[in-house]
Amino acid sequence: MLLTSRYALIKNERLKTYKKPSTWVLMGIIVLMTLLDLVFTKLIYSSYNFIQTSWQEQYGYSLEGYKAQLNQNPDDEHTKMLIEWTEYLLDNEIPPQDWRTDVVVELIGLKSNQQQTDPGVKFNGSDVYEYEYRVPMPGAGGGLNLSEEQRAERLDRLERILEDNDWKAYVNLKIEDIKNGYMDSGNPQEKQVNIEMYETYLKENIVPTAQNMHFLYHGDMSLSLIWKSREIESIKENKLSLLRGENRYGEMLTGSMRRAVQQDIDISLKRLATDTPPIESDSFLAQLENASDSIVLFSILLIVYSALVFASEYSGGTIKLLLITPHRRSKVFWAKIYLLFELMVIAVAANFIIAFLVSGLPESFEGIGAMQVFAMFGFIFRTPYLLYIAVKYALMLLPVLVYGALAVMLSIVTKRSSVAIAVTLMLVFGSQIIMALIAFARSQFIIPGIKFLLFSNVDLANYLTSRDMITVVDTTMTLEFSIAVLLVYMLCFMWIARDSFCRRDVK
Amino acid sequence: MADVLVLENVYKSFGKRMVIDNVSLSVKEGEVFGFLGPNGAGKTTTIKMILGLLSIDSGRITIMGHDIEKGFEKAMKYISGIVENPDMYGYLSGHDNLLIHARACGAPRERIDEVVRIVGMQKRIKDKFKSYSLGMKQRIGVAQALLHNPKIMILDEPTNGLDPAGIKEVRDLLKYLAHTEGISVFVSSHILKEMQEMCDTVCIINNGRILRTGRVDELTHDAARGLYRYRLRPMDKAVALLRENAADRISEIGEDYVDLHVSEDEIEILNRRLVENGITIYGMSPVETSLEQIFMEITGGGNVVD
Ligand SMILES: Nc1ncnc2c1ncn2[C@@H]1O[C@H](COP(=O)(O)OP(=O)(O)OP(=O)(O)O)[C@@H](O)[C@H]1O
Ligand SMILES: [Mg+2]
């Protein structure tokens, strides 16, 4: 009996809401916006892919550029060398990300024996444009201090390495560089970190990728080809951050920032250990993940719905009929809350399914089984990427629910949908401005208790993906903390809403 | 007959303003109970308290023996009502609106067709509620109130905005419900005439206080001492004479008329006296008895709404 009466109330709320045209109009608009956003990004990516060229073509364009330069300046040794070595890379089918590119770049540097920066020319499809491309030439000014003798010896050695195609020898050479002090790599501890990085390649038998490929190559590089070196490089950077006590932006590492850096190292290690590459930014899963950004739209949806579900009963006078039925008011209240929840589930599901199909179908769902490594609650998880996206959706939904609870509270307390909608929307979209003001104020003086503000805690996905914590207001904040703060806010809003719905006079 | 609804020493104030001041009353099974009072008397406020929409400051309200504060869910099983206007969801059909209420009250679906037939709305029941005329809305309101076979129906000015034919229909319907179906009907109004023809018992309230409660026949007996408008010549002499001899009967003195309270037996004597004193009666007509005038009598005049 209890259950059936509860169910009857829910069925009533469904009838009232689902037969209201505005319910569907609103949901349609939100879903359409998601759809447009997806299609738009899709188009951008595909046009981008369309103009992408192979590395051989890229080298071809570079050669044309060098040759044009040589025509103007026939004695330019450096340009001659660039032509020679680019042709060498093409002939030997050495792609840009190959470690041998580094050797080639170093050889060019050693032979020119001068600090070089390259006014690079980038060819992009039919459009030709120039930009300054400054890469210190490794081997020459790139941190190596060599005598004439040492230089000749090194030239020999590099050429041999290239001939033998022996990456281990090259890595060992690098380690020697550090040990001999050829390469400027900081204090002994920092040196150790650098050496450890190179030793990782040997230990894990990971072929390094080129660090200096952009000296010769001006195209884009697929992440999957170079990710391992990137991770190893990132581990080194993070370890150095921990040693120096500041991150790569020069910010002091305190509290949870330290923890985040450590976590970052753990993530990289886990990725390498389990051979889990990051996904490409234009892949199906990445698009699906980006679609979760539109969750903020759902706060609009929920805000308007809560105003409709509660405030309209007051303004329409139907609240009287609603409350003279033989049910405690709290039951009526929870039936409405349940319905809001149901609407939210429908909207999110619609959004997800559409995002899934639109981003997935054209790629025939390629890479759907990819894995992801991420940190949450101080643990490192390795899960299917889809599950990770679900977690992200859930985390982004939590603040939306808090705003929803706020809207419910305002709808009941003010009994005016316009007030509830206006105030909540202002908070949702004003939060960015408020946060900017807070950030400014924070740089001037310390604001105590700022981490307990609602706005300081709404960006939960930040904790999962951000590899540096510069967007966090207070470095003692963690994901657990933010979730707890949000839940407390939500409970407060709900409690006030329920209390005023159940106790206040219907005038 | 058992008491279906009992109010005992009920008080309610909005802020500092005492709106309901020690109201006690009881409604018996199968009677039409009229709740009379001018605008702002506290009728709607009382009704909202009975239906649990407003909290009670002190006192007790019971429905079929169930205290509405302690046993709200039980009490509400026996009561239904329309407060102020029959507000429902305009974008839903009359049927859907009734369905919603039926579900909430646990009434079976078949009951919807029954109540629709009782109020005679079969033809338009599939139309949207917002497309109904006020009279149709009132009828749907009554249908809604009948859904779960209540013991008592509370109707706040159900004839509000209805044309004379509509008023008569509602009146007949309520009488039928009370006397044939045995449902007590608690109906508020500020029109005495309307109440006279429909109610068994009336209760008169003003400024939140009950002034008089009684059977309609008793009350109308008092009211039978009618009010008549005399047009007399010469005016000043007539007024002086009346002031001297029948000051308590004067209700109002206008420029060319005097309103007097007189019973039928007294008319003959009064008229004879006037003529004997050389006063011409060139016009005489009964004045419609309105609730406000009864009030003046009961309260000894004064502003009704304050
Ligand atoms: N929400 C409220 N806040 C403050 N005072 C109120 C409120 N509702 C009613 N009142 C006051 O309570 C008194 C009784 O109002 P009520 O609505 O009960 O009168 P009523 O008898 O129904 O009058 P009417 O015939 O005009 O419907 C009035 O003086 C009114 O001003
Ligand atoms: Mg009223």
Coordinates of N, CA and C in Angstrom, one line a residue, chain A residues 40 109 143 156 161 166 198 243 264 267 284 295 303 305 331 352 354 360-361 364 371-372 421 439 456 477 481 488:
Chain A
F40 N 29.9 19.8 -35.4 CA 30.9 20.9 -35.7 C 32.3 20.5 -35.4
G109 N 74.4 19.6 -36.1 CA 74.9 20.6 -35.1 C 76.4 20.6 -34.9
G143 N 74.1 22.7 -25.1 CA 74.5 22.2 -23.7 C 75.7 21.4 -23.7
D156 N 82.4 10.7 -35.0 CA 82.7 9.3 -35.3 C 81.7 8.4 -34.7
I161 N 76.9 4.8 -34.6 CA 75.6 4.5 -34.0 C 74.5 4.5 -35.1
D166 N 71.9 1.4 -33.6 CA 72.0 0.8 -32.2 C 71.5 1.9 -31.2
Y198 N 67.2 7.9 -18.6 CA 67.8 7.1 -19.7 C 67.9 5.7 -19.4
L243 N 61.8 17.5 -6.7 CA 63.1 17.8 -6.1 C 63.3 19.3 -5.9
D264 N 50.9 11.9 -10.9 CA 51.2 11.9 -12.3 C 52.3 11.0 -12.7
I267 N 50.9 7.6 -12.6 CA 50.1 7.3 -13.8 C 51.0 6.9 -15.0
F284 N 37.5 8.6 -31.8 CA 36.1 8.5 -31.4 C 35.9 8.7 -29.9
I295 N 27.7 18.8 -20.5 CA 26.9 18.5 -19.3 C 26.5 19.8 -18.6
I303 N 17.6 23.2 -13.9 CA 17.1 24.4 -13.2 C 15.7 24.8 -13.7
Y305 N 13.6 22.8 -15.2 CA 12.6 21.7 -14.8 C 12.2 21.8 -13.4
K331 N 6.0 13.0 1.1 CA 5.9 12.0 0.0 C 5.7 12.7 -1.4
F352 N 24.2 11.1 -24.1 CA 25.3 10.1 -24.3 C 25.2 9.3 -25.5
I354 N 23.5 10.0 -28.2 CA 23.7 10.8 -29.5 C 25.2 11.0 -29.7
G360 N 31.0 8.0 -32.9 CA 31.4 6.7 -33.2 C 31.2 6.1 -34.6
L361 N 30.0 6.4 -35.1 CA 29.6 5.8 -36.4 C 30.5 6.1 -37.5
S364 N 33.4 4.0 -37.3 CA 33.0 2.6 -37.1 C 33.5 2.1 -35.7
M371 N 42.0 1.5 -23.3 CA 42.1 1.5 -21.9 C 42.6 2.9 -21.4
Q372 N 42.3 3.3 -20.2 CA 42.7 4.6 -19.7 C 43.3 4.4 -18.3
I421 N 14.9 30.5 -11.6 CA 15.7 30.3 -12.8 C 16.8 31.4 -12.9
A439 N 40.4 34.5 -7.8 CA 41.7 34.2 -8.2 C 42.6 35.5 -8.1
S456 N 34.3 27.0 -5.7 CA 35.6 26.5 -5.7 C 35.7 25.0 -5.9
M477 N 43.0 21.2 -1.2 CA 41.8 20.6 -1.7 C 42.1 19.3 -2.5
F481 N 37.6 16.0 -0.9 CA 37.1 17.2 -0.2 C 36.0 17.9 -1.0
V488 N 27.5 18.3 0.9 CA 27.0 19.1 2.0 C 26.1 20.2 1.5

